[in-house]
XYZ file of C-alpha atoms in Angstrom:
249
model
C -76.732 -50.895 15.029
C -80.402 -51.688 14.693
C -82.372 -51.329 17.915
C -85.226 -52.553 16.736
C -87.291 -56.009 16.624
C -89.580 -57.399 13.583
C -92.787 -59.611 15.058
C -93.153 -58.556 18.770
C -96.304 -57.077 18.011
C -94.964 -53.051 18.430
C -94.817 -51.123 15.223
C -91.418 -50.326 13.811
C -92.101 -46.890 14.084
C -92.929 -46.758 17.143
C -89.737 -48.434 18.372
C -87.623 -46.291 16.096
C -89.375 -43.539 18.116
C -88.595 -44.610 21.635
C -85.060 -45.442 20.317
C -84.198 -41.595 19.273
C -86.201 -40.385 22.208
C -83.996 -42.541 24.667
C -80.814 -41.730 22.272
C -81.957 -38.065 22.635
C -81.910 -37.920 27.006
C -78.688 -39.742 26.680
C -77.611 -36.794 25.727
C -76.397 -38.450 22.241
C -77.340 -35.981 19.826
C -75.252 -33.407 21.267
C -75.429 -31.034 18.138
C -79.188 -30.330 18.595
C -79.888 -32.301 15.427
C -81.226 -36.137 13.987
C -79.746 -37.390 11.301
C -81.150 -37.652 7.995
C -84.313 -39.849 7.228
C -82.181 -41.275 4.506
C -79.714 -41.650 7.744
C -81.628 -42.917 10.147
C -83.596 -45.145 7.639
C -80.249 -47.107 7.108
C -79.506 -47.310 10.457
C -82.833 -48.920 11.387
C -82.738 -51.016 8.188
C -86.383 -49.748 6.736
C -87.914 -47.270 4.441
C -88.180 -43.470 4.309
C -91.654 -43.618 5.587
C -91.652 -45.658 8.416
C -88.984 -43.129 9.814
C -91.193 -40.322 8.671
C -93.728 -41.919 11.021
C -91.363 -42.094 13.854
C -90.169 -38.248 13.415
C -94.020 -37.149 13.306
C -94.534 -38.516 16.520
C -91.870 -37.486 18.649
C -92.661 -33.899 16.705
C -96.276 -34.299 18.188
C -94.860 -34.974 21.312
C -92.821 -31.845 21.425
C -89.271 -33.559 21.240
C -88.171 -32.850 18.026
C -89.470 -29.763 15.262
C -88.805 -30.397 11.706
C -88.256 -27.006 9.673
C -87.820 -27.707 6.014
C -84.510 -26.818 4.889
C -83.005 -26.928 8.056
C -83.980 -31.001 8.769
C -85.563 -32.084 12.308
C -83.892 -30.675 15.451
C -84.121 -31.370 19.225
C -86.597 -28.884 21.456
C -84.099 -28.280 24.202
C -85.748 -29.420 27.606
C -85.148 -28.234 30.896
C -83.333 -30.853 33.460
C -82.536 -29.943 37.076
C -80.316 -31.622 39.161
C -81.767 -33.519 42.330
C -79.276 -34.403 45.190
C -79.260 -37.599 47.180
C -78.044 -36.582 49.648
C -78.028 -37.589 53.876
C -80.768 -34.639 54.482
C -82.520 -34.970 50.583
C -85.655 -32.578 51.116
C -86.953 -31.504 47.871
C -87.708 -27.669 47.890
C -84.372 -27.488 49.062
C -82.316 -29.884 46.973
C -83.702 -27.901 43.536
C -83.231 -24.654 45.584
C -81.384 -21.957 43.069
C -82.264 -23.871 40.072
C -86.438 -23.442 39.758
C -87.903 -20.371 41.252
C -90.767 -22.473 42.919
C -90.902 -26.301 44.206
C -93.400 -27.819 46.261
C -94.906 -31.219 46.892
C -98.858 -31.666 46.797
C -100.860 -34.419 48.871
C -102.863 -36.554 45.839
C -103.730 -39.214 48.219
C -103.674 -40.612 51.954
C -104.681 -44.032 53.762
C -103.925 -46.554 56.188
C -102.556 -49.862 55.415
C -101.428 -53.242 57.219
C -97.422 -53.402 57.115
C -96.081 -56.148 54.549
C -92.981 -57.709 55.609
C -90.932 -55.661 53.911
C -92.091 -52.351 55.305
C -92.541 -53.957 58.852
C -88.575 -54.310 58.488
C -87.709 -51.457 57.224
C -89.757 -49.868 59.847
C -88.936 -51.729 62.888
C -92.646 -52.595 63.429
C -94.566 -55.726 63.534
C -95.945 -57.396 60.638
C -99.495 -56.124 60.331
C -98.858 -52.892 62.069
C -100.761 -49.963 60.868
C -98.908 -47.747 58.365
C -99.981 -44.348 56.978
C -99.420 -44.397 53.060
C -98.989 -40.722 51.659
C -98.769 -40.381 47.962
C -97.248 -37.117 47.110
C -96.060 -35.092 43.514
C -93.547 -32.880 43.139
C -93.634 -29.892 41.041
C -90.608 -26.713 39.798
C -92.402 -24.185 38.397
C -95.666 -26.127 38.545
C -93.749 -28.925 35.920
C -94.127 -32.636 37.819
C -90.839 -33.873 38.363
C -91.828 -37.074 40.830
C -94.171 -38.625 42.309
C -93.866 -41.285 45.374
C -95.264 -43.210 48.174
C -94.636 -43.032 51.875
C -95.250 -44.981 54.835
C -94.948 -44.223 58.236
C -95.485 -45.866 61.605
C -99.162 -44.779 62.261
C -99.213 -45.372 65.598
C -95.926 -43.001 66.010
C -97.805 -40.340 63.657
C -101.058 -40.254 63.994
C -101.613 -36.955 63.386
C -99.068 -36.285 60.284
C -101.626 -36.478 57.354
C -103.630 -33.305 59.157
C -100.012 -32.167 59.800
C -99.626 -32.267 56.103
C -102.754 -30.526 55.203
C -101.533 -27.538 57.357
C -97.752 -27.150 56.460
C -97.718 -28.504 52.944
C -94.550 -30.556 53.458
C -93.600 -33.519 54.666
C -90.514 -32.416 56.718
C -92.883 -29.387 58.401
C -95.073 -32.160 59.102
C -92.813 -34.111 61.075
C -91.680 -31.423 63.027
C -95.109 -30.727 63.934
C -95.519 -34.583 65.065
C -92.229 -34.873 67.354
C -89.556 -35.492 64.726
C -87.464 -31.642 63.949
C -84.471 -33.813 62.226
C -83.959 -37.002 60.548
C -81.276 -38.330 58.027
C -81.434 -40.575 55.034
C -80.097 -44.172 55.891
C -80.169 -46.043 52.285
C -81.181 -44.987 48.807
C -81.214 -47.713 46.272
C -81.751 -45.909 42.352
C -82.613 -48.062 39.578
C -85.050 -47.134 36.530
C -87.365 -48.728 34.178
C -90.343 -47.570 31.966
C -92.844 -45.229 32.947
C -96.257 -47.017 33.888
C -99.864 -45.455 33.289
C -100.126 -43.928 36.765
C -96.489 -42.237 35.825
C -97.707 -41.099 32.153
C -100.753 -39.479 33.808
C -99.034 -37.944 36.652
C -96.081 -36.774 35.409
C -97.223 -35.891 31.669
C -94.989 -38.655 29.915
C -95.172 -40.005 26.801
C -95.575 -43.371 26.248
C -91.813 -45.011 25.641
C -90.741 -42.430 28.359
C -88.653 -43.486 31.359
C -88.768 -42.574 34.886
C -85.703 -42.775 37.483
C -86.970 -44.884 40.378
C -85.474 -44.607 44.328
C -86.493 -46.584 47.366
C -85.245 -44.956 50.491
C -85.509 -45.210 54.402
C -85.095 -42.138 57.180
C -84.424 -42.791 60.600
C -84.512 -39.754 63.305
C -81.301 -38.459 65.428
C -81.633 -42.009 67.421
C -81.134 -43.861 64.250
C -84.793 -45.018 64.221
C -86.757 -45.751 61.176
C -89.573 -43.032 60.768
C -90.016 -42.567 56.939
C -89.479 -45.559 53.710
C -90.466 -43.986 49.916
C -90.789 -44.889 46.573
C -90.180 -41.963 44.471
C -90.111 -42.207 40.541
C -88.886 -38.957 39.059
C -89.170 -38.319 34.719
C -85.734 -39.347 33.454
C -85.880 -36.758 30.924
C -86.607 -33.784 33.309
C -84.166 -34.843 36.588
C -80.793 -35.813 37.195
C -79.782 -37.482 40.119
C -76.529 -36.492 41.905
C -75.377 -38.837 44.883
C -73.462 -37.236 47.608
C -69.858 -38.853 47.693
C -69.777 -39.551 51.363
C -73.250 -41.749 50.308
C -71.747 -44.193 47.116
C -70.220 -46.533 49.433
C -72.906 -48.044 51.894
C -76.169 -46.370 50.131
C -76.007 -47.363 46.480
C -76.780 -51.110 45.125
């Protein structure tokens, strides 16, 4: 069935496009292959060409190679598997499956606490919050990027703290805090945004995985919420089973 829509302004194309390149992390090409233009153009209901189009530019995006006599097949991509998990740390949850993962500082500043945050946080509306803006990288590929806040009154020194140990949980430790637990993880996804195209290297029509989470230390006090939005075609995201029940949406 057609995925596409006539008049909204998009090129067919370039919908047929992002509708094999989402078909293709669904994992629904399993035999490494696309169909036949003739195929695909009678699934979409349009010509040869316009498919043509849409193969050329997933082929200059590096999903698919067309080799003539042997039709257009899927590059195989690389996807690790990223737990959720009540002590998620990131160099350790991809540990075994990339032979390097770190997280790089691409931005710091202080901000007044919305109401949200100020809730999640247990602090008053208007309190000063430190806003880090990190990226994570396996084998210097971005897999995420996100946003944290923390009380900056509690942390005053964590963005030097950063600067020196390169991670957020180091940092902590350095500030007071040598353990703390995840307390909710909500996971949803939608399409990738500018900031996510040029940070993570997407292509437009790509889709990112997107999880807002709290962490509270040993005495069950909020220290850390994040945004993180990881590329959908490069991560999985495994939920620990003790976690499905209270943590999940």
């Amino acid at each position: 069935m057609s995925g596409i829509e006539r008049r909204t302004g998009v090129a067919l194309w370039r919908q047929i496009a992002d509708d094999i390149r989402a078909a293709i992390g669904n994992g629904d090409h399993e035999d490494g292959r696309l169909p036949t233009e003739a195929a695909l153009a009678a699934r979409f209901d349009v010509n040869r060409h316009t498919v043509r189009q849409a193969i050329a530019a997933l082929a200059r995006e590096g999903v698919v190679e067309t080799v003539q006599g042997r039709g257009t097949t899927i590059v195989p991509r690389r996807r690790v598997t990223y737990p959720i998990g009540a002590r998620t740390r990131f160099s350790a949850g991809l540990g075994g499956q990339v032979a390097t993962a770190v997280t790089r500082l691409i931005a710091s500043s202080t901000e007044a606490a919305g109401e949200e945050l100020a809730t999640l946080l247990r602090v008053a509306p208007g309190a000063p919050l430190l806003r880090l803006e990190t990226l994570g990288e396996a084998d210097g590929v971005p897999l995420s990027r996100a946003v944290h806040w923390f009380d900056a009154e509690r942390f005053s020194g964590l963005v030097e703290a950063y600067g020196r140990e390169g991670s957020i949980t180091r940092a902590l430790a350095a500030c007071g805090v040598s353990d703390y637990v995840r307390v909710s993880t909500e996971i949803s996804a939608a399409p990738a945004t500018g900031a996510d195209r040029e940070d993570l290297a997407l292509q437009p029509g790509a889709v990112v995985l997107l999880t807002r989470s709290v962490n509270a230390d040993p005495q069950g006090r909020p220290i850390q919420a994040s945004r993180s939005r990881f590329a959908a075609d490069r991560v999985t995201l495994s939920v620990a089973p003790d976690e499905t029940a209270t943590d999940l949406p």
